Amino acid sequence: MSKVVTIDHPLIQHKLTLIRDKDTGSKDFRDLVKEVSLLMGYEITRDLPLQEIEIETPVGPTKAKVISGKKLGIIPILRAGLGMVDGFLQLIPAAKVGHVGLYRDPETLEPVEYYCKLPSDVEERDLIVLDPMLATGGSANAAIQFLKNRGATNIKLVCLIAAPEGIEAIQKKHQDVDIYVAAIDERLNEHAYIVPGLGDAGDRLFGTK
Ligand code: PRP
Ligand code: URA
């Protein structure tokens, strides 16, 4: 069974409260999502492997550590996942970014694919899937399945807020995918929105309605 990690760093929790607040406008919402993503990225990359290399400082030769292992890929689920990309890229500028376009049909609640563009070597990379909201889990489950169909074997899912229903859905279908969240909320409402959640992440990020 995969692990579910709630990253409860005080800065993340403080900023998440501001993100949830209905009076937070799009600009602040975007800035805060980026900041929380960066802070979550810092925690999530804690286990990246290191190797020693030889360098010369101005004072003399030394051995020093650099990140080794497989290259990373960042996969935002469009649209709302885009809001998390810059925070991750600030930490891992060499990562390649693949986009999976999915929206949730408001009637059926099923994910509908409309775009997919991935790095050509996606199967060789460790992937981090980004989406602020894990509600029913339908969108993230479908995105993860696209990546697996293209050969990806090491995938992490990072969300700001998850509903218990969404976590259960991912764990049922993708036992190998660890899930990192800033909060696990109470439940879904009758429209499959997370309660208390933050509303519609895509609309709040991009000022649409
Ligand atoms: C939202 C959110 C997730 C999905 C979560 O996207 O960003 O992708 O819903 O719901 P689920 O877990 O029940 O699938 P939405 O479909 O609203 O599209 P958008 O990002 O373009 O606004
Ligand atoms: N998508 C959102 O943007 N918010 C929710 O609460 C659920 C799905």
XYZ file of C-alpha atoms and ligand atoms in Angstrom:
239
model
C 0.000 0.000 0.000
C 1.247 3.460 -0.844
C 1.859 6.053 1.841
C -0.134 9.209 2.425
C 1.936 12.044 3.871
C 0.388 15.210 5.281
C 2.992 17.955 5.246
C 2.062 19.982 8.296
C 4.856 22.559 8.306
C 3.522 25.731 10.016
C 4.270 27.933 6.997
C 2.337 25.568 4.737
C -0.621 25.440 7.133
C -0.678 29.243 7.527
C -0.587 29.852 3.796
C -3.185 27.153 3.158
C -5.593 28.998 5.463
C -5.151 32.136 3.345
C -5.681 30.083 0.187
C -8.949 28.655 1.570
C -10.340 32.089 2.497
C -13.043 33.110 0.005
C -11.891 36.742 0.221
C -8.428 35.930 -1.140
C -8.313 37.244 -4.725
C -6.731 35.575 -7.748
C -3.338 37.270 -7.554
C -2.778 36.387 -3.895
C -4.275 32.930 -4.490
C -1.764 32.288 -7.304
C 1.178 33.589 -5.259
C 0.200 31.490 -2.247
C -0.314 28.304 -4.285
C 3.152 28.802 -5.752
C 4.693 29.366 -2.306
C 2.999 26.328 -0.765
C 4.043 24.213 -3.741
C 7.656 25.249 -3.276
C 7.509 24.426 0.431
C 5.869 21.058 -0.262
C 8.462 20.375 -2.957
C 11.223 21.015 -0.436
C 9.809 18.327 1.862
C 9.018 15.866 -0.919
C 12.517 15.995 -2.383
C 14.091 15.182 0.991
C 14.878 11.614 -0.113
C 16.566 12.437 -3.433
C 19.794 10.429 -3.693
C 23.152 12.202 -3.526
C 26.557 11.378 -4.927
C 29.959 12.832 -4.213
C 31.892 14.623 -6.918
C 35.258 16.312 -6.912
C 35.343 20.089 -7.325
C 37.799 22.874 -6.693
C 36.860 25.738 -4.445
C 38.977 28.908 -4.683
C 40.927 27.463 -1.745
C 41.538 23.947 -3.019
C 40.113 20.576 -4.118
C 37.317 18.884 -2.207
C 34.601 16.287 -2.525
C 31.063 17.654 -2.411
C 27.556 16.279 -2.837
C 25.235 16.699 -5.794
C 21.882 15.141 -6.589
C 22.178 11.878 -8.502
C 19.793 9.214 -9.710
C 17.010 9.441 -12.232
C 15.949 12.746 -13.720
C 12.659 14.265 -12.644
C 9.501 15.096 -14.555
C 6.780 17.420 -13.304
C 3.286 16.655 -14.592
C 0.604 19.258 -13.860
C -2.999 18.235 -14.466
C -4.527 21.135 -16.435
C -5.704 23.625 -15.555
C -5.306 23.950 -11.835
C -2.078 21.941 -11.627
C -0.378 24.740 -13.579
C -0.512 26.869 -10.444
C 1.895 24.476 -8.723
C 4.499 24.202 -11.488
C 6.573 27.332 -10.858
C 7.131 26.496 -7.192
C 8.511 23.084 -8.152
C 10.582 24.449 -11.053
C 12.172 26.981 -8.744
C 13.534 24.057 -6.709
C 14.238 21.695 -9.620
C 14.943 23.901 -12.655
C 16.281 20.997 -14.729
C 13.031 19.023 -14.472
C 11.030 18.575 -17.646
C 7.347 19.436 -17.583
C 4.639 17.285 -19.157
C 1.023 18.429 -19.378
C -2.077 16.297 -19.022
C -5.309 18.138 -19.840
C -8.339 16.785 -18.019
C -11.555 18.332 -16.863
C -14.225 16.796 -14.743
C -17.564 16.532 -16.503
C -19.962 18.358 -14.158
C -22.768 15.857 -14.836
C -20.994 12.503 -14.772
C -18.013 13.699 -12.655
C -15.875 11.532 -14.964
C -12.540 12.992 -16.179
C -12.436 13.985 -19.865
C -9.006 14.118 -21.561
C -8.350 17.030 -23.940
C -4.548 17.337 -24.017
C -1.457 15.282 -23.349
C 2.137 16.300 -24.069
C 4.866 14.493 -22.182
C 8.681 14.516 -22.262
C 9.912 11.981 -24.852
C 11.881 10.119 -22.170
C 9.010 10.084 -19.663
C 9.518 6.380 -18.903
C 13.056 7.088 -17.655
C 12.048 9.827 -15.237
C 10.730 9.924 -11.688
C 7.451 11.791 -12.013
C 5.669 14.223 -9.718
C 2.006 14.727 -10.636
C 0.595 18.064 -9.486
C -3.039 18.978 -8.855
C -4.248 21.217 -6.018
C -7.449 19.195 -5.497
C -7.964 15.465 -5.019
C -11.750 15.134 -4.819
C -13.237 11.900 -6.213
C -9.750 10.975 -7.448
C -11.036 10.449 -10.994
C -8.744 13.048 -12.616
C -5.581 11.998 -10.802
C -6.316 8.309 -11.367
C -6.724 8.930 -15.111
C -3.546 11.067 -15.319
C -1.505 8.446 -13.475
C -2.857 5.761 -15.798
C -1.800 7.828 -18.892
C 1.709 8.039 -17.463
C 1.860 4.320 -16.702
C 0.575 3.534 -20.208
C 3.589 5.462 -21.510
C 5.974 3.435 -19.381
C 6.342 5.529 -16.217
C 7.119 3.423 -13.155
C 7.904 5.879 -10.358
C 5.130 8.393 -9.687
C 4.318 10.649 -6.733
C 1.056 12.593 -6.463
C 1.128 16.035 -4.805
C -2.091 17.875 -3.905
C -2.877 20.782 -1.623
C -6.178 19.394 -0.341
C -7.535 15.858 -0.544
C -10.869 14.325 0.349
C -10.757 10.906 2.020
C -12.733 9.571 -0.972
C -9.994 10.695 -3.389
C -7.213 9.142 -1.351
C -9.103 5.862 -1.190
C -9.671 5.907 -4.962
C -5.955 6.392 -5.722
C -4.888 3.762 -3.221
C -7.341 1.289 -4.737
C -6.098 1.740 -8.316
C -2.445 2.746 -7.889
C -0.984 1.093 -4.790
C 2.515 2.146 -5.855
C 1.832 5.916 -5.908
C 2.632 7.840 -2.728
C 0.339 10.803 -2.046
C 1.560 14.061 -0.482
C -0.984 16.614 0.743
C -1.090 19.760 2.859
C -4.493 18.786 4.297
C -7.061 15.998 4.290
C -10.511 17.539 4.558
C -13.801 16.139 5.846
C -15.705 14.949 2.808
C -17.191 15.686 -0.610
C -20.482 17.538 -0.995
C -23.298 16.566 -3.394
C -21.429 18.237 -6.309
C -18.236 16.352 -5.393
C -16.580 19.530 -4.113
C -14.259 19.151 -1.165
C -15.706 20.403 2.152
C -14.480 22.789 3.472
C -11.863 22.843 0.674
C -11.134 26.064 -1.173
C -13.794 26.104 -3.896
C -12.906 25.673 -7.553
C -9.122 25.791 -7.747
C -8.942 26.463 -11.503
C -11.464 29.302 -11.363
C -9.780 30.919 -8.380
C -6.318 30.657 -9.972
C -7.348 32.084 -13.313
C -10.243 34.364 -12.340
C -12.838 32.470 -14.369
C -16.314 31.463 -13.271
C -10.407 20.088 -10.665
C -9.088 19.842 -9.963
C -8.821 18.394 -10.265
C -10.196 17.795 -10.286
C -10.417 17.088 -8.971
O -10.227 20.288 -12.007
O -8.070 20.697 -10.377
O -8.162 18.194 -11.520
O -11.123 18.888 -10.395
O -11.595 16.394 -8.992
P -11.671 14.802 -9.034
O -10.682 14.312 -8.027
O -13.091 14.520 -8.642
O -11.359 14.355 -10.430
P -11.429 20.669 -12.979
O -12.034 19.449 -13.567
O -12.354 21.611 -12.274
O -10.686 21.400 -14.171
P -9.825 22.749 -14.174
O -8.537 22.459 -13.443
O -9.619 22.994 -15.613
O -10.615 23.827 -13.504
N -12.214 20.551 -8.034
C -12.009 21.730 -7.408
O -11.440 22.665 -7.984
N -12.437 21.848 -6.138
C -13.070 20.857 -5.487
O -13.452 21.049 -4.320
C -13.273 19.642 -6.161
C -12.822 19.509 -7.432
